[in-house]
Amino acid sequence: MSGHFPFSGKANRVSVFAFFEAHNWSIEAQEKYFEEWYKWAKDYVMNDADLNAAKGVLFASDHFGTHADHDFHLHGYAIATRMLDLGELIKGSILPKLDHDMLHALEHDHEEWIASANAVAANHPRAEAPEIGRYRHV
């Protein structure tokens, strides 16, 4: 399973942001992708009695994660960080409960979510990257 989703394996906000960059997604496309995962995870948690009791409170608002409404020191990584926070919940609490057929269906949904985010990116292109990279020091 590792590698199929941006939060699989040893993910961090930089690797999730790299996933977004690899798809050349604008902020709007990143938000669309996150929203698809959020809806899927929330539906799963709310329909599972054990997860609802343990994790349902995390879905009390429309935003998710420690950095839900903040960018402060993240410098454009807020959505990647929210995706990572949500991904940790999915990876640790939901994916272990899925059988083979459910994982296959999720992978199919994931392909559709990528296509949906790509469509948003077509209407809202990503701003050009600066000539000097984010982590390059001069």
PDB file of C-alpha atoms in Angstrom:
ATOM      1  CA  MET A   1       0.000   0.000   0.000  1.00  0.00           C
ATOM      2  CA  SER A   2       2.900   2.360   0.695  1.00  0.00           C
ATOM      3  CA  GLY A   3       3.311   4.952  -2.008  1.00  0.00           C
ATOM      4  CA  HIS A   4      -0.252   4.941  -3.349  1.00  0.00           C
ATOM      5  CA  PHE A   5      -1.395   7.866  -1.225  1.00  0.00           C
ATOM      6  CA  PRO A   6       0.621  10.966  -0.318  1.00  0.00           C
ATOM      7  CA  PHE A   7       0.489  10.128   3.384  1.00  0.00           C
ATOM      8  CA  SER A   8       1.620   6.513   2.977  1.00  0.00           C
ATOM      9  CA  GLY A   9       4.958   5.390   4.322  1.00  0.00           C
ATOM     10  CA  LYS A  10       7.164   7.881   6.137  1.00  0.00           C
ATOM     11  CA  ALA A  11       5.327  11.009   5.070  1.00  0.00           C
ATOM     12  CA  ASN A  12       5.790  14.561   6.303  1.00  0.00           C
ATOM     13  CA  ARG A  13       4.430  17.896   5.149  1.00  0.00           C
ATOM     14  CA  VAL A  14       7.293  18.326   2.683  1.00  0.00           C
ATOM     15  CA  SER A  15       6.644  14.943   1.023  1.00  0.00           C
ATOM     16  CA  VAL A  16       2.909  15.682   0.825  1.00  0.00           C
ATOM     17  CA  PHE A  17       3.698  19.093  -0.667  1.00  0.00           C
ATOM     18  CA  ALA A  18       6.027  17.335  -3.143  1.00  0.00           C
ATOM     19  CA  PHE A  19       3.063  15.152  -4.155  1.00  0.00           C
ATOM     20  CA  PHE A  20       1.100  18.343  -4.846  1.00  0.00           C
ATOM     21  CA  GLU A  21       4.044  19.831  -6.752  1.00  0.00           C
ATOM     22  CA  ALA A  22       4.465  16.662  -8.832  1.00  0.00           C
ATOM     23  CA  HIS A  23       0.867  17.108  -9.960  1.00  0.00           C
ATOM     24  CA  ASN A  24       1.466  20.842 -10.484  1.00  0.00           C
ATOM     25  CA  TRP A  25      -1.589  21.662  -8.394  1.00  0.00           C
ATOM     26  CA  SER A  26      -2.603  25.154  -7.416  1.00  0.00           C
ATOM     27  CA  ILE A  27      -3.938  25.901  -3.933  1.00  0.00           C
ATOM     28  CA  GLU A  28      -7.490  25.414  -5.251  1.00  0.00           C
ATOM     29  CA  ALA A  29      -6.620  21.967  -6.633  1.00  0.00           C
ATOM     30  CA  GLN A  30      -4.889  20.990  -3.380  1.00  0.00           C
ATOM     31  CA  GLU A  31      -7.989  22.031  -1.456  1.00  0.00           C
ATOM     32  CA  LYS A  32     -10.224  20.000  -3.786  1.00  0.00           C
ATOM     33  CA  TYR A  33      -8.054  16.911  -3.261  1.00  0.00           C
ATOM     34  CA  PHE A  34      -8.036  17.408   0.515  1.00  0.00           C
ATOM     35  CA  GLU A  35     -11.826  17.880   0.561  1.00  0.00           C
ATOM     36  CA  GLU A  36     -12.336  14.538  -1.209  1.00  0.00           C
ATOM     37  CA  TRP A  37     -10.228  12.733   1.390  1.00  0.00           C
ATOM     38  CA  TYR A  38     -11.929  14.638   4.198  1.00  0.00           C
ATOM     39  CA  LYS A  39     -15.436  13.674   3.016  1.00  0.00           C
ATOM     40  CA  TRP A  40     -14.419  10.040   2.572  1.00  0.00           C
ATOM     41  CA  ALA A  41     -12.736   9.819   5.997  1.00  0.00           C
ATOM     42  CA  LYS A  42     -15.573  11.617   7.771  1.00  0.00           C
ATOM     43  CA  ASP A  43     -18.188   9.340   6.198  1.00  0.00           C
ATOM     44  CA  TYR A  44     -16.193   6.277   7.186  1.00  0.00           C
ATOM     45  CA  VAL A  45     -15.619   7.435  10.767  1.00  0.00           C
ATOM     46  CA  MET A  46     -19.222   8.505  11.312  1.00  0.00           C
ATOM     47  CA  ASN A  47     -20.541   5.171  10.003  1.00  0.00           C
ATOM     48  CA  ASP A  48     -18.218   3.045  12.137  1.00  0.00           C
ATOM     49  CA  ALA A  49     -19.408   2.917  15.759  1.00  0.00           C
ATOM     50  CA  ASP A  50     -15.941   2.385  17.278  1.00  0.00           C
ATOM     51  CA  LEU A  51     -14.232   5.063  15.204  1.00  0.00           C
ATOM     52  CA  ASN A  52     -17.109   7.463  15.702  1.00  0.00           C
ATOM     53  CA  ALA A  53     -16.774   7.134  19.469  1.00  0.00           C
ATOM     54  CA  ALA A  54     -12.994   7.531  19.382  1.00  0.00           C
ATOM     55  CA  LYS A  55     -12.385   9.923  16.477  1.00  0.00           C
ATOM     56  CA  GLY A  56     -15.746  11.490  15.601  1.00  0.00           C
ATOM     57  CA  VAL A  57     -14.962  14.633  17.578  1.00  0.00           C
ATOM     58  CA  LEU A  58     -12.104  15.367  15.152  1.00  0.00           C
ATOM     59  CA  PHE A  59     -14.719  16.004  12.472  1.00  0.00           C
ATOM     60  CA  ALA A  60     -16.734  18.511  14.504  1.00  0.00           C
ATOM     61  CA  SER A  61     -15.746  21.343  12.136  1.00  0.00           C
ATOM     62  CA  ASP A  62     -15.181  21.536   8.394  1.00  0.00           C
ATOM     63  CA  HIS A  63     -11.456  21.895   8.882  1.00  0.00           C
ATOM     64  CA  PHE A  64      -9.149  19.205  10.081  1.00  0.00           C
ATOM     65  CA  GLY A  65      -5.817  19.093  11.809  1.00  0.00           C
ATOM     66  CA  THR A  66      -3.560  21.046  14.072  1.00  0.00           C
ATOM     67  CA  HIS A  67      -2.953  23.719  11.427  1.00  0.00           C
ATOM     68  CA  ALA A  68      -6.518  23.797  10.123  1.00  0.00           C
ATOM     69  CA  ASP A  69      -6.927  27.545   9.742  1.00  0.00           C
ATOM     70  CA  HIS A  70      -3.330  28.703   9.944  1.00  0.00           C
ATOM     71  CA  ASP A  71      -0.433  29.115   7.567  1.00  0.00           C
ATOM     72  CA  PHE A  72       1.795  31.224   9.866  1.00  0.00           C
ATOM     73  CA  HIS A  73       5.237  29.591   9.692  1.00  0.00           C
ATOM     74  CA  LEU A  74       4.194  26.985   7.120  1.00  0.00           C
ATOM     75  CA  HIS A  75       4.755  29.278   4.104  1.00  0.00           C
ATOM     76  CA  GLY A  76       2.279  27.613   1.765  1.00  0.00           C
ATOM     77  CA  TYR A  77       2.269  24.212   3.440  1.00  0.00           C
ATOM     78  CA  ALA A  78      -1.031  24.560   5.320  1.00  0.00           C
ATOM     79  CA  ILE A  79      -3.010  22.246   3.032  1.00  0.00           C
ATOM     80  CA  ALA A  80      -0.165  19.735   2.899  1.00  0.00           C
ATOM     81  CA  THR A  81      -0.052  19.745   6.689  1.00  0.00           C
ATOM     82  CA  ARG A  82      -3.823  19.326   6.971  1.00  0.00           C
ATOM     83  CA  MET A  83      -3.578  16.460   4.463  1.00  0.00           C
ATOM     84  CA  LEU A  84      -0.815  14.881   6.537  1.00  0.00           C
ATOM     85  CA  ASP A  85      -2.838  15.222   9.762  1.00  0.00           C
ATOM     86  CA  LEU A  86      -5.852  13.625   8.081  1.00  0.00           C
ATOM     87  CA  GLY A  87      -3.638  11.029   6.430  1.00  0.00           C
ATOM     88  CA  GLU A  88      -2.200   9.957   9.772  1.00  0.00           C
ATOM     89  CA  LEU A  89      -5.738   9.290  11.004  1.00  0.00           C
ATOM     90  CA  ILE A  90      -6.594   7.401   7.817  1.00  0.00           C
ATOM     91  CA  LYS A  91      -3.354   5.410   7.822  1.00  0.00           C
ATOM     92  CA  GLY A  92      -3.524   4.501  11.496  1.00  0.00           C
ATOM     93  CA  SER A  93      -7.249   4.029  12.092  1.00  0.00           C
ATOM     94  CA  ILE A  94      -9.127   3.455   8.836  1.00  0.00           C
ATOM     95  CA  LEU A  95      -6.851   1.609   6.416  1.00  0.00           C
ATOM     96  CA  PRO A  96      -6.266  -1.307   8.830  1.00  0.00           C
ATOM     97  CA  LYS A  97     -10.042  -1.888   8.885  1.00  0.00           C
ATOM     98  CA  LEU A  98     -10.384  -2.135   5.100  1.00  0.00           C
ATOM     99  CA  ASP A  99     -10.418  -5.478   3.331  1.00  0.00           C
ATOM    100  CA  HIS A 100      -8.897  -6.082  -0.110  1.00  0.00           C
ATOM    101  CA  ASP A 101     -12.037  -5.098  -2.024  1.00  0.00           C
ATOM    102  CA  MET A 102     -12.490  -1.918   0.005  1.00  0.00           C
ATOM    103  CA  LEU A 103      -8.849  -0.941  -0.592  1.00  0.00           C
ATOM    104  CA  HIS A 104      -9.294  -1.561  -4.304  1.00  0.00           C
ATOM    105  CA  ALA A 105     -12.398   0.657  -4.314  1.00  0.00           C
ATOM    106  CA  LEU A 106     -10.486   3.361  -2.422  1.00  0.00           C
ATOM    107  CA  GLU A 107      -7.670   3.251  -4.974  1.00  0.00           C
ATOM    108  CA  HIS A 108     -10.266   3.678  -7.723  1.00  0.00           C
ATOM    109  CA  ASP A 109     -11.814   6.629  -5.863  1.00  0.00           C
ATOM    110  CA  HIS A 110      -8.342   8.082  -5.385  1.00  0.00           C
ATOM    111  CA  GLU A 111      -7.755   8.077  -9.134  1.00  0.00           C
ATOM    112  CA  GLU A 112     -11.024   9.988  -9.569  1.00  0.00           C
ATOM    113  CA  TRP A 113      -9.995  12.489  -6.866  1.00  0.00           C
ATOM    114  CA  ILE A 114      -6.722  13.113  -8.675  1.00  0.00           C
ATOM    115  CA  ALA A 115      -8.615  13.655 -11.934  1.00  0.00           C
ATOM    116  CA  SER A 116     -10.983  16.028 -10.147  1.00  0.00           C
ATOM    117  CA  ALA A 117      -8.086  18.022  -8.703  1.00  0.00           C
ATOM    118  CA  ASN A 118      -6.448  18.076 -12.137  1.00  0.00           C
ATOM    119  CA  ALA A 119      -9.647  19.586 -13.552  1.00  0.00           C
ATOM    120  CA  VAL A 120      -9.565  22.300 -10.891  1.00  0.00           C
ATOM    121  CA  ALA A 121      -5.888  22.914 -11.673  1.00  0.00           C
ATOM    122  CA  ALA A 122      -6.767  23.381 -15.353  1.00  0.00           C
ATOM    123  CA  ASN A 123      -9.123  26.229 -14.398  1.00  0.00           C
ATOM    124  CA  HIS A 124      -6.843  27.602 -11.670  1.00  0.00           C
ATOM    125  CA  PRO A 125      -3.232  27.093 -12.801  1.00  0.00           C
ATOM    126  CA  ARG A 126      -0.436  27.055 -10.288  1.00  0.00           C
ATOM    127  CA  ALA A 127       1.678  30.172 -10.013  1.00  0.00           C
ATOM    128  CA  GLU A 128       5.149  29.918 -11.500  1.00  0.00           C
ATOM    129  CA  ALA A 129       7.811  28.713  -9.081  1.00  0.00           C
ATOM    130  CA  PRO A 130      10.500  31.204  -8.146  1.00  0.00           C
ATOM    131  CA  GLU A 131      13.859  30.842  -9.849  1.00  0.00           C
ATOM    132  CA  ILE A 132      15.527  30.026  -6.531  1.00  0.00           C
ATOM    133  CA  GLY A 133      14.061  26.944  -4.913  1.00  0.00           C
ATOM    134  CA  ARG A 134      12.354  26.949  -1.542  1.00  0.00           C
ATOM    135  CA  TYR A 135      15.247  25.245   0.272  1.00  0.00           C
ATOM    136  CA  ARG A 136      18.175  26.589  -1.689  1.00  0.00           C
ATOM    137  CA  HIS A 137      20.432  28.902   0.278  1.00  0.00           C
ATOM    138  CA  VAL A 138      22.690  31.438  -1.412  1.00  0.00           C
TER     139      VAL A 138
END
